[in-house]
Amino acid sequence: MKERFSTRQAAKKLGCTLLTLQRHVSAKTVAAPSLQKVGGVSVRLWTDRDIERARKVLAGIRPGRKKKA
């Protein structure tokens, strides 16, 4: 079975904070895995493939405010 990680663990593997990863997920810049029920709680379980996909997207995003055209 594949190893799965929480969003907090995925953020640590990506080298960013939990809040940063959650912001990218809510802004839909990073495709997150679907929610799953674990012990009555909804969580996102990230695979290594999901984390690598997010790493590629985040590498192309520059930090800081964006100028509006």
PDB file of N, CA, C and O in Angstrom:
ATOM      1  N   MET A   1       0.840  -1.188   0.000  1.00  0.00           N
ATOM      2  CA  MET A   1       0.000   0.000   0.000  1.00  0.00           C
ATOM      3  C   MET A   1       0.883   1.248   0.000  1.00  0.00           C
ATOM      4  O   MET A   1       1.924   1.284   0.646  1.00  0.00           O
ATOM      5  N   LYS A   2       0.460   2.259  -0.737  1.00  0.00           N
ATOM      6  CA  LYS A   2       1.221   3.497  -0.814  1.00  0.00           C
ATOM      7  C   LYS A   2       1.174   4.234   0.518  1.00  0.00           C
ATOM      8  O   LYS A   2       0.175   4.200   1.226  1.00  0.00           O
ATOM      9  N   GLU A   3       2.267   4.920   0.803  1.00  0.00           N
ATOM     10  CA  GLU A   3       2.300   5.729   2.015  1.00  0.00           C
ATOM     11  C   GLU A   3       1.516   7.012   1.757  1.00  0.00           C
ATOM     12  O   GLU A   3       1.610   7.609   0.693  1.00  0.00           O
ATOM     13  N   ARG A   4       0.747   7.425   2.729  1.00  0.00           N
ATOM     14  CA  ARG A   4      -0.067   8.635   2.599  1.00  0.00           C
ATOM     15  C   ARG A   4       0.324   9.618   3.693  1.00  0.00           C
ATOM     16  O   ARG A   4       0.711   9.225   4.784  1.00  0.00           O
ATOM     17  N   PHE A   5       0.200  10.909   3.382  1.00  0.00           N
ATOM     18  CA  PHE A   5       0.615  11.959   4.294  1.00  0.00           C
ATOM     19  C   PHE A   5      -0.522  12.933   4.537  1.00  0.00           C
ATOM     20  O   PHE A   5      -1.353  13.172   3.652  1.00  0.00           O
ATOM     21  N   SER A   6      -0.545  13.534   5.705  1.00  0.00           N
ATOM     22  CA  SER A   6      -1.518  14.577   6.012  1.00  0.00           C
ATOM     23  C   SER A   6      -1.098  15.851   5.281  1.00  0.00           C
ATOM     24  O   SER A   6       0.017  15.944   4.754  1.00  0.00           O
ATOM     25  N   THR A   7      -1.954  16.848   5.273  1.00  0.00           N
ATOM     26  CA  THR A   7      -1.616  18.114   4.626  1.00  0.00           C
ATOM     27  C   THR A   7      -0.442  18.770   5.343  1.00  0.00           C
ATOM     28  O   THR A   7       0.432  19.348   4.703  1.00  0.00           O
ATOM     29  N   ARG A   8      -0.395  18.662   6.654  1.00  0.00           N
ATOM     30  CA  ARG A   8       0.726  19.223   7.416  1.00  0.00           C
ATOM     31  C   ARG A   8       2.043  18.546   7.026  1.00  0.00           C
ATOM     32  O   ARG A   8       3.062  19.210   6.816  1.00  0.00           O
ATOM     33  N   GLN A   9       2.031  17.224   6.901  1.00  0.00           N
ATOM     34  CA  GLN A   9       3.230  16.492   6.509  1.00  0.00           C
ATOM     35  C   GLN A   9       3.622  16.825   5.067  1.00  0.00           C
ATOM     36  O   GLN A   9       4.810  16.951   4.753  1.00  0.00           O
ATOM     37  N   ALA A  10       2.624  16.973   4.188  1.00  0.00           N
ATOM     38  CA  ALA A  10       2.900  17.324   2.794  1.00  0.00           C
ATOM     39  C   ALA A  10       3.548  18.702   2.712  1.00  0.00           C
ATOM     40  O   ALA A  10       4.494  18.903   1.955  1.00  0.00           O
ATOM     41  N   ALA A  11       3.048  19.649   3.501  1.00  0.00           N
ATOM     42  CA  ALA A  11       3.622  20.998   3.511  1.00  0.00           C
ATOM     43  C   ALA A  11       5.077  20.953   3.969  1.00  0.00           C
ATOM     44  O   ALA A  11       5.940  21.624   3.399  1.00  0.00           O
ATOM     45  N   LYS A  12       5.356  20.144   4.978  1.00  0.00           N
ATOM     46  CA  LYS A  12       6.729  20.025   5.474  1.00  0.00           C
ATOM     47  C   LYS A  12       7.634  19.450   4.396  1.00  0.00           C
ATOM     48  O   LYS A  12       8.759  19.915   4.200  1.00  0.00           O
ATOM     49  N   LYS A  13       7.149  18.438   3.657  1.00  0.00           N
ATOM     50  CA  LYS A  13       7.937  17.847   2.574  1.00  0.00           C
ATOM     51  C   LYS A  13       8.160  18.862   1.442  1.00  0.00           C
ATOM     52  O   LYS A  13       9.180  18.811   0.760  1.00  0.00           O
ATOM     53  N   LEU A  14       7.196  19.774   1.242  1.00  0.00           N
ATOM     54  CA  LEU A  14       7.312  20.785   0.194  1.00  0.00           C
ATOM     55  C   LEU A  14       8.169  21.970   0.626  1.00  0.00           C
ATOM     56  O   LEU A  14       8.525  22.810  -0.192  1.00  0.00           O
ATOM     57  N   GLY A  15       8.455  22.065   1.926  1.00  0.00           N
ATOM     58  CA  GLY A  15       9.269  23.167   2.416  1.00  0.00           C
ATOM     59  C   GLY A  15       8.491  24.453   2.599  1.00  0.00           C
ATOM     60  O   GLY A  15       9.057  25.543   2.506  1.00  0.00           O
ATOM     61  N   CYS A  16       7.190  24.339   2.841  1.00  0.00           N
ATOM     62  CA  CYS A  16       6.368  25.517   3.099  1.00  0.00           C
ATOM     63  C   CYS A  16       5.533  25.259   4.354  1.00  0.00           C
ATOM     64  O   CYS A  16       5.555  24.164   4.898  1.00  0.00           O
ATOM     65  N   THR A  17       4.806  26.259   4.780  1.00  0.00           N
ATOM     66  CA  THR A  17       3.978  26.100   5.967  1.00  0.00           C
ATOM     67  C   THR A  17       2.631  25.496   5.590  1.00  0.00           C
ATOM     68  O   THR A  17       2.231  25.510   4.415  1.00  0.00           O
ATOM     69  N   LEU A  18       1.933  25.008   6.590  1.00  0.00           N
ATOM     70  CA  LEU A  18       0.598  24.458   6.386  1.00  0.00           C
ATOM     71  C   LEU A  18      -0.325  25.519   5.796  1.00  0.00           C
ATOM     72  O   LEU A  18      -1.068  25.256   4.852  1.00  0.00           O
ATOM     73  N   LEU A  19      -0.258  26.732   6.339  1.00  0.00           N
ATOM     74  CA  LEU A  19      -1.121  27.815   5.878  1.00  0.00           C
ATOM     75  C   LEU A  19      -0.869  28.138   4.407  1.00  0.00           C
ATOM     76  O   LEU A  19      -1.807  28.342   3.636  1.00  0.00           O
ATOM     77  N   THR A  20       0.400  28.152   4.002  1.00  0.00           N
ATOM     78  CA  THR A  20       0.735  28.431   2.608  1.00  0.00           C
ATOM     79  C   THR A  20       0.138  27.381   1.679  1.00  0.00           C
ATOM     80  O   THR A  20      -0.465  27.710   0.654  1.00  0.00           O
ATOM     81  N   LEU A  21       0.281  26.119   2.048  1.00  0.00           N
ATOM     82  CA  LEU A  21      -0.269  25.045   1.214  1.00  0.00           C
ATOM     83  C   LEU A  21      -1.790  25.130   1.170  1.00  0.00           C
ATOM     84  O   LEU A  21      -2.396  24.971   0.104  1.00  0.00           O
ATOM     85  N   GLN A  22      -2.421  25.406   2.302  1.00  0.00           N
ATOM     86  CA  GLN A  22      -3.876  25.522   2.332  1.00  0.00           C
ATOM     87  C   GLN A  22      -4.356  26.687   1.465  1.00  0.00           C
ATOM     88  O   GLN A  22      -5.384  26.585   0.798  1.00  0.00           O
ATOM     89  N   ARG A  23      -3.607  27.782   1.450  1.00  0.00           N
ATOM     90  CA  ARG A  23      -3.978  28.928   0.601  1.00  0.00           C
ATOM     91  C   ARG A  23      -3.901  28.562  -0.874  1.00  0.00           C
ATOM     92  O   ARG A  23      -4.769  28.940  -1.660  1.00  0.00           O
ATOM     93  N   HIS A  24      -2.871  27.828  -1.256  1.00  0.00           N
ATOM     94  CA  HIS A  24      -2.737  27.413  -2.656  1.00  0.00           C
ATOM     95  C   HIS A  24      -3.843  26.424  -3.039  1.00  0.00           C
ATOM     96  O   HIS A  24      -4.338  26.462  -4.163  1.00  0.00           O
ATOM     97  N   VAL A  25      -4.228  25.567  -2.125  1.00  0.00           N
ATOM     98  CA  VAL A  25      -5.307  24.613  -2.394  1.00  0.00           C
ATOM     99  C   VAL A  25      -6.627  25.366  -2.565  1.00  0.00           C
ATOM    100  O   VAL A  25      -7.380  25.105  -3.502  1.00  0.00           O
ATOM    101  N   SER A  26      -6.910  26.335  -1.685  1.00  0.00           N
ATOM    102  CA  SER A  26      -8.177  27.066  -1.783  1.00  0.00           C
ATOM    103  C   SER A  26      -8.205  27.980  -3.005  1.00  0.00           C
ATOM    104  O   SER A  26      -9.263  28.223  -3.579  1.00  0.00           O
ATOM    105  N   ALA A  27      -7.029  28.497  -3.433  1.00  0.00           N
ATOM    106  CA  ALA A  27      -6.952  29.326  -4.635  1.00  0.00           C
ATOM    107  C   ALA A  27      -6.908  28.472  -5.900  1.00  0.00           C
ATOM    108  O   ALA A  27      -6.918  28.989  -7.008  1.00  0.00           O
ATOM    109  N   LYS A  28      -6.824  27.155  -5.725  1.00  0.00           N
ATOM    110  CA  LYS A  28      -6.786  26.179  -6.811  1.00  0.00           C
ATOM    111  C   LYS A  28      -5.554  26.313  -7.694  1.00  0.00           C
ATOM    112  O   LYS A  28      -5.584  25.982  -8.877  1.00  0.00           O
ATOM    113  N   THR A  29      -4.447  26.791  -7.119  1.00  0.00           N
ATOM    114  CA  THR A  29      -3.189  26.785  -7.855  1.00  0.00           C
ATOM    115  C   THR A  29      -2.523  25.425  -7.706  1.00  0.00           C
ATOM    116  O   THR A  29      -1.739  25.033  -8.559  1.00  0.00           O
ATOM    117  N   VAL A  30      -2.836  24.716  -6.626  1.00  0.00           N
ATOM    118  CA  VAL A  30      -2.327  23.365  -6.392  1.00  0.00           C
ATOM    119  C   VAL A  30      -3.521  22.418  -6.341  1.00  0.00           C
ATOM    120  O   VAL A  30      -4.467  22.663  -5.586  1.00  0.00           O
ATOM    121  N   ALA A  31      -3.476  21.378  -7.164  1.00  0.00           N
ATOM    122  CA  ALA A  31      -4.547  20.382  -7.151  1.00  0.00           C
ATOM    123  C   ALA A  31      -4.362  19.477  -5.937  1.00  0.00           C
ATOM    124  O   ALA A  31      -3.334  18.817  -5.795  1.00  0.00           O
ATOM    125  N   ALA A  32      -5.340  19.479  -5.058  1.00  0.00           N
ATOM    126  CA  ALA A  32      -5.252  18.684  -3.832  1.00  0.00           C
ATOM    127  C   ALA A  32      -6.023  17.385  -4.000  1.00  0.00           C
ATOM    128  O   ALA A  32      -6.981  17.312  -4.781  1.00  0.00           O
ATOM    129  N   PRO A  33      -5.632  16.353  -3.275  1.00  0.00           N
ATOM    130  CA  PRO A  33      -6.405  15.105  -3.315  1.00  0.00           C
ATOM    131  C   PRO A  33      -7.784  15.318  -2.698  1.00  0.00           C
ATOM    132  O   PRO A  33      -7.976  16.246  -1.910  1.00  0.00           O
ATOM    133  N   SER A  34      -8.708  14.478  -3.070  1.00  0.00           N
ATOM    134  CA  SER A  34     -10.075  14.635  -2.555  1.00  0.00           C
ATOM    135  C   SER A  34     -10.131  14.314  -1.065  1.00  0.00           C
ATOM    136  O   SER A  34      -9.266  13.635  -0.524  1.00  0.00           O
ATOM    137  N   LEU A  35     -11.169  14.837  -0.415  1.00  0.00           N
ATOM    138  CA  LEU A  35     -11.360  14.593   1.012  1.00  0.00           C
ATOM    139  C   LEU A  35     -11.788  13.154   1.251  1.00  0.00           C
ATOM    140  O   LEU A  35     -12.552  12.588   0.472  1.00  0.00           O
ATOM    141  N   GLN A  36     -11.282  12.575   2.340  1.00  0.00           N
ATOM    142  CA  GLN A  36     -11.646  11.219   2.729  1.00  0.00           C
ATOM    143  C   GLN A  36     -11.995  11.215   4.202  1.00  0.00           C
ATOM    144  O   GLN A  36     -11.436  11.987   4.976  1.00  0.00           O
ATOM    145  N   LYS A  37     -12.930  10.362   4.580  1.00  0.00           N
ATOM    146  CA  LYS A  37     -13.312  10.229   5.982  1.00  0.00           C
ATOM    147  C   LYS A  37     -12.375   9.243   6.666  1.00  0.00           C
ATOM    148  O   LYS A  37     -12.240   8.105   6.236  1.00  0.00           O
ATOM    149  N   VAL A  38     -11.741   9.690   7.733  1.00  0.00           N
ATOM    150  CA  VAL A  38     -10.873   8.834   8.540  1.00  0.00           C
ATOM    151  C   VAL A  38     -11.300   9.029   9.991  1.00  0.00           C
ATOM    152  O   VAL A  38     -11.100  10.102  10.558  1.00  0.00           O
ATOM    153  N   GLY A  39     -11.909   8.015  10.564  1.00  0.00           N
ATOM    154  CA  GLY A  39     -12.345   8.108  11.950  1.00  0.00           C
ATOM    155  C   GLY A  39     -13.375   9.196  12.173  1.00  0.00           C
ATOM    156  O   GLY A  39     -13.380   9.833  13.218  1.00  0.00           O
ATOM    157  N   GLY A  40     -14.220   9.453  11.195  1.00  0.00           N
ATOM    158  CA  GLY A  40     -15.262  10.472  11.321  1.00  0.00           C
ATOM    159  C   GLY A  40     -14.784  11.885  11.020  1.00  0.00           C
ATOM    160  O   GLY A  40     -15.533  12.836  11.165  1.00  0.00           O
ATOM    161  N   VAL A  41     -13.534  12.037  10.607  1.00  0.00           N
ATOM    162  CA  VAL A  41     -12.973  13.349  10.301  1.00  0.00           C
ATOM    163  C   VAL A  41     -12.603  13.382   8.823  1.00  0.00           C
ATOM    164  O   VAL A  41     -12.034  12.424   8.301  1.00  0.00           O
ATOM    165  N   SER A  42     -12.911  14.481   8.144  1.00  0.00           N
ATOM    166  CA  SER A  42     -12.550  14.626   6.738  1.00  0.00           C
ATOM    167  C   SER A  42     -11.122  15.127   6.626  1.00  0.00           C
ATOM    168  O   SER A  42     -10.774  16.161   7.208  1.00  0.00           O
ATOM    169  N   VAL A  43     -10.283  14.390   5.910  1.00  0.00           N
ATOM    170  CA  VAL A  43      -8.880  14.766   5.726  1.00  0.00           C
ATOM    171  C   VAL A  43      -8.483  14.557   4.272  1.00  0.00           C
ATOM    172  O   VAL A  43      -9.115  13.811   3.539  1.00  0.00           O
ATOM    173  N   ARG A  44      -7.396  15.234   3.887  1.00  0.00           N
ATOM    174  CA  ARG A  44      -6.803  15.006   2.571  1.00  0.00           C
ATOM    175  C   ARG A  44      -5.581  14.137   2.790  1.00  0.00           C
ATOM    176  O   ARG A  44      -4.730  14.453   3.602  1.00  0.00           O
ATOM    177  N   LEU A  45      -5.509  13.043   2.078  1.00  0.00           N
ATOM    178  CA  LEU A  45      -4.367  12.141   2.187  1.00  0.00           C
ATOM    179  C   LEU A  45      -3.526  12.276   0.926  1.00  0.00           C
ATOM    180  O   LEU A  45      -3.959  11.922  -0.162  1.00  0.00           O
ATOM    181  N   TRP A  46      -2.326  12.804   1.079  1.00  0.00           N
ATOM    182  CA  TRP A  46      -1.425  13.093  -0.028  1.00  0.00           C
ATOM    183  C   TRP A  46      -0.502  11.916  -0.283  1.00  0.00           C
ATOM    184  O   TRP A  46       0.049  11.344   0.641  1.00  0.00           O
ATOM    185  N   THR A  47      -0.319  11.565  -1.545  1.00  0.00           N
ATOM    186  CA  THR A  47       0.653  10.540  -1.920  1.00  0.00           C
ATOM    187  C   THR A  47       1.942  11.252  -2.369  1.00  0.00           C
ATOM    188  O   THR A  47       1.953  12.478  -2.541  1.00  0.00           O
ATOM    189  N   ASP A  48       2.986  10.479  -2.572  1.00  0.00           N
ATOM    190  CA  ASP A  48       4.238  11.060  -3.072  1.00  0.00           C
ATOM    191  C   ASP A  48       4.024  11.707  -4.433  1.00  0.00           C
ATOM    192  O   ASP A  48       4.614  12.750  -4.737  1.00  0.00           O
ATOM    193  N   ARG A  49       3.171  11.111  -5.237  1.00  0.00           N
ATOM    194  CA  ARG A  49       2.877  11.660  -6.571  1.00  0.00           C
ATOM    195  C   ARG A  49       2.192  13.023  -6.459  1.00  0.00           C
ATOM    196  O   ARG A  49       2.520  13.955  -7.196  1.00  0.00           O
ATOM    197  N   ASP A  50       1.227  13.162  -5.524  1.00  0.00           N
ATOM    198  CA  ASP A  50       0.542  14.441  -5.305  1.00  0.00           C
ATOM    199  C   ASP A  50       1.535  15.515  -4.864  1.00  0.00           C
ATOM    200  O   ASP A  50       1.474  16.661  -5.314  1.00  0.00           O
ATOM    201  N   ILE A  51       2.452  15.134  -3.986  1.00  0.00           N
ATOM    202  CA  ILE A  51       3.434  16.084  -3.466  1.00  0.00           C
ATOM    203  C   ILE A  51       4.387  16.531  -4.569  1.00  0.00           C
ATOM    204  O   ILE A  51       4.704  17.718  -4.681  1.00  0.00           O
ATOM    205  N   GLU A  52       4.811  15.614  -5.421  1.00  0.00           N
ATOM    206  CA  GLU A  52       5.703  15.981  -6.532  1.00  0.00           C
ATOM    207  C   GLU A  52       4.997  16.900  -7.527  1.00  0.00           C
ATOM    208  O   GLU A  52       5.591  17.831  -8.052  1.00  0.00           O
ATOM    209  N   ARG A  53       3.719  16.625  -7.781  1.00  0.00           N
ATOM    210  CA  ARG A  53       2.939  17.484  -8.674  1.00  0.00           C
ATOM    211  C   ARG A  53       2.835  18.896  -8.095  1.00  0.00           C
ATOM    212  O   ARG A  53       2.994  19.882  -8.815  1.00  0.00           O
ATOM    213  N   ALA A  54       2.581  18.986  -6.790  1.00  0.00           N
ATOM    214  CA  ALA A  54       2.486  20.291  -6.126  1.00  0.00           C
ATOM    215  C   ALA A  54       3.841  20.998  -6.144  1.00  0.00           C
ATOM    216  O   ALA A  54       3.914  22.216  -6.328  1.00  0.00           O
ATOM    217  N   ARG A  55       4.925  20.239  -5.973  1.00  0.00           N
ATOM    218  CA  ARG A  55       6.270  20.823  -5.972  1.00  0.00           C
ATOM    219  C   ARG A  55       6.564  21.495  -7.315  1.00  0.00           C
ATOM    220  O   ARG A  55       7.117  22.589  -7.372  1.00  0.00           O
ATOM    221  N   LYS A  56       6.168  20.872  -8.415  1.00  0.00           N
ATOM    222  CA  LYS A  56       6.392  21.444  -9.748  1.00  0.00           C
ATOM    223  C   LYS A  56       5.605  22.734  -9.931  1.00  0.00           C
ATOM    224  O   LYS A  56       6.108  23.701 -10.502  1.00  0.00           O
ATOM    225  N   VAL A  57       4.372  22.762  -9.439  1.00  0.00           N
ATOM    226  CA  VAL A  57       3.540  23.963  -9.560  1.00  0.00           C
ATOM    227  C   VAL A  57       4.119  25.090  -8.709  1.00  0.00           C
ATOM    228  O   VAL A  57       4.236  26.228  -9.161  1.00  0.00           O
ATOM    229  N   LEU A  58       4.478  24.777  -7.472  1.00  0.00           N
ATOM    230  CA  LEU A  58       4.996  25.801  -6.563  1.00  0.00           C
ATOM    231  C   LEU A  58       6.343  26.342  -7.021  1.00  0.00           C
ATOM    232  O   LEU A  58       6.681  27.490  -6.726  1.00  0.00           O
ATOM    233  N   ALA A  59       7.116  25.552  -7.740  1.00  0.00           N
ATOM    234  CA  ALA A  59       8.414  26.015  -8.233  1.00  0.00           C
ATOM    235  C   ALA A  59       8.247  27.143  -9.253  1.00  0.00           C
ATOM    236  O   ALA A  59       9.123  27.999  -9.377  1.00  0.00           O
ATOM    237  N   GLY A  60       7.132  27.159  -9.953  1.00  0.00           N
ATOM    238  CA  GLY A  60       6.898  28.181 -10.968  1.00  0.00           C
ATOM    239  C   GLY A  60       6.221  29.433 -10.447  1.00  0.00           C
ATOM    240  O   GLY A  60       6.045  30.398 -11.185  1.00  0.00           O
ATOM    241  N   ILE A  61       5.888  29.461  -9.173  1.00  0.00           N
ATOM    242  CA  ILE A  61       5.189  30.613  -8.587  1.00  0.00           C
ATOM    243  C   ILE A  61       6.189  31.449  -7.807  1.00  0.00           C
ATOM    244  O   ILE A  61       6.889  30.944  -6.935  1.00  0.00           O
ATOM    245  N   ARG A  62       6.251  32.730  -8.138  1.00  0.00           N
ATOM    246  CA  ARG A  62       7.144  33.621  -7.404  1.00  0.00           C
ATOM    247  C   ARG A  62       6.435  34.167  -6.181  1.00  0.00           C
ATOM    248  O   ARG A  62       5.256  34.510  -6.254  1.00  0.00           O
ATOM    249  N   PRO A  63       7.110  34.273  -5.053  1.00  0.00           N
ATOM    250  CA  PRO A  63       6.483  34.789  -3.839  1.00  0.00           C
ATOM    251  C   PRO A  63       6.251  36.286  -3.908  1.00  0.00           C
ATOM    252  O   PRO A  63       6.853  36.986  -4.723  1.00  0.00           O
ATOM    253  N   GLY A  64       5.351  36.770  -3.088  1.00  0.00           N
ATOM    254  CA  GLY A  64       5.096  38.207  -2.991  1.00  0.00           C
ATOM    255  C   GLY A  64       3.823  38.615  -3.697  1.00  0.00           C
ATOM    256  O   GLY A  64       3.101  37.800  -4.282  1.00  0.00           O
ATOM    257  N   ARG A  65       3.542  39.899  -3.619  1.00  0.00           N
ATOM    258  CA  ARG A  65       2.336  40.428  -4.245  1.00  0.00           C
ATOM    259  C   ARG A  65       2.449  40.413  -5.753  1.00  0.00           C
ATOM    260  O   ARG A  65       3.533  40.587  -6.309  1.00  0.00           O
ATOM    261  N   LYS A  66       1.327  40.273  -6.405  1.00  0.00           N
ATOM    262  CA  LYS A  66       1.294  40.251  -7.864  1.00  0.00           C
ATOM    263  C   LYS A  66       0.721  41.583  -8.354  1.00  0.00           C
ATOM    264  O   LYS A  66      -0.264  42.094  -7.807  1.00  0.00           O
ATOM    265  N   LYS A  67       1.320  42.151  -9.383  1.00  0.00           N
ATOM    266  CA  LYS A  67       0.817  43.393  -9.975  1.00  0.00           C
ATOM    267  C   LYS A  67      -0.356  43.062 -10.868  1.00  0.00           C
ATOM    268  O   LYS A  67      -0.338  42.080 -11.601  1.00  0.00           O
ATOM    269  N   LYS A  68      -1.373  43.879 -10.804  1.00  0.00           N
ATOM    270  CA  LYS A  68      -2.514  43.702 -11.690  1.00  0.00           C
ATOM    271  C   LYS A  68      -2.278  44.515 -12.956  1.00  0.00           C
ATOM    272  O   LYS A  68      -1.836  45.662 -12.910  1.00  0.00           O
ATOM    273  N   ALA A  69      -2.574  43.917 -14.065  1.00  0.00           N
ATOM    274  CA  ALA A  69      -2.326  44.580 -15.356  1.00  0.00           C
ATOM    275  C   ALA A  69      -3.327  45.639 -15.652  1.00  0.00           C
ATOM    276  O   ALA A  69      -4.354  45.782 -15.173  1.00  0.00           O
TER     277      ALA A  69
END
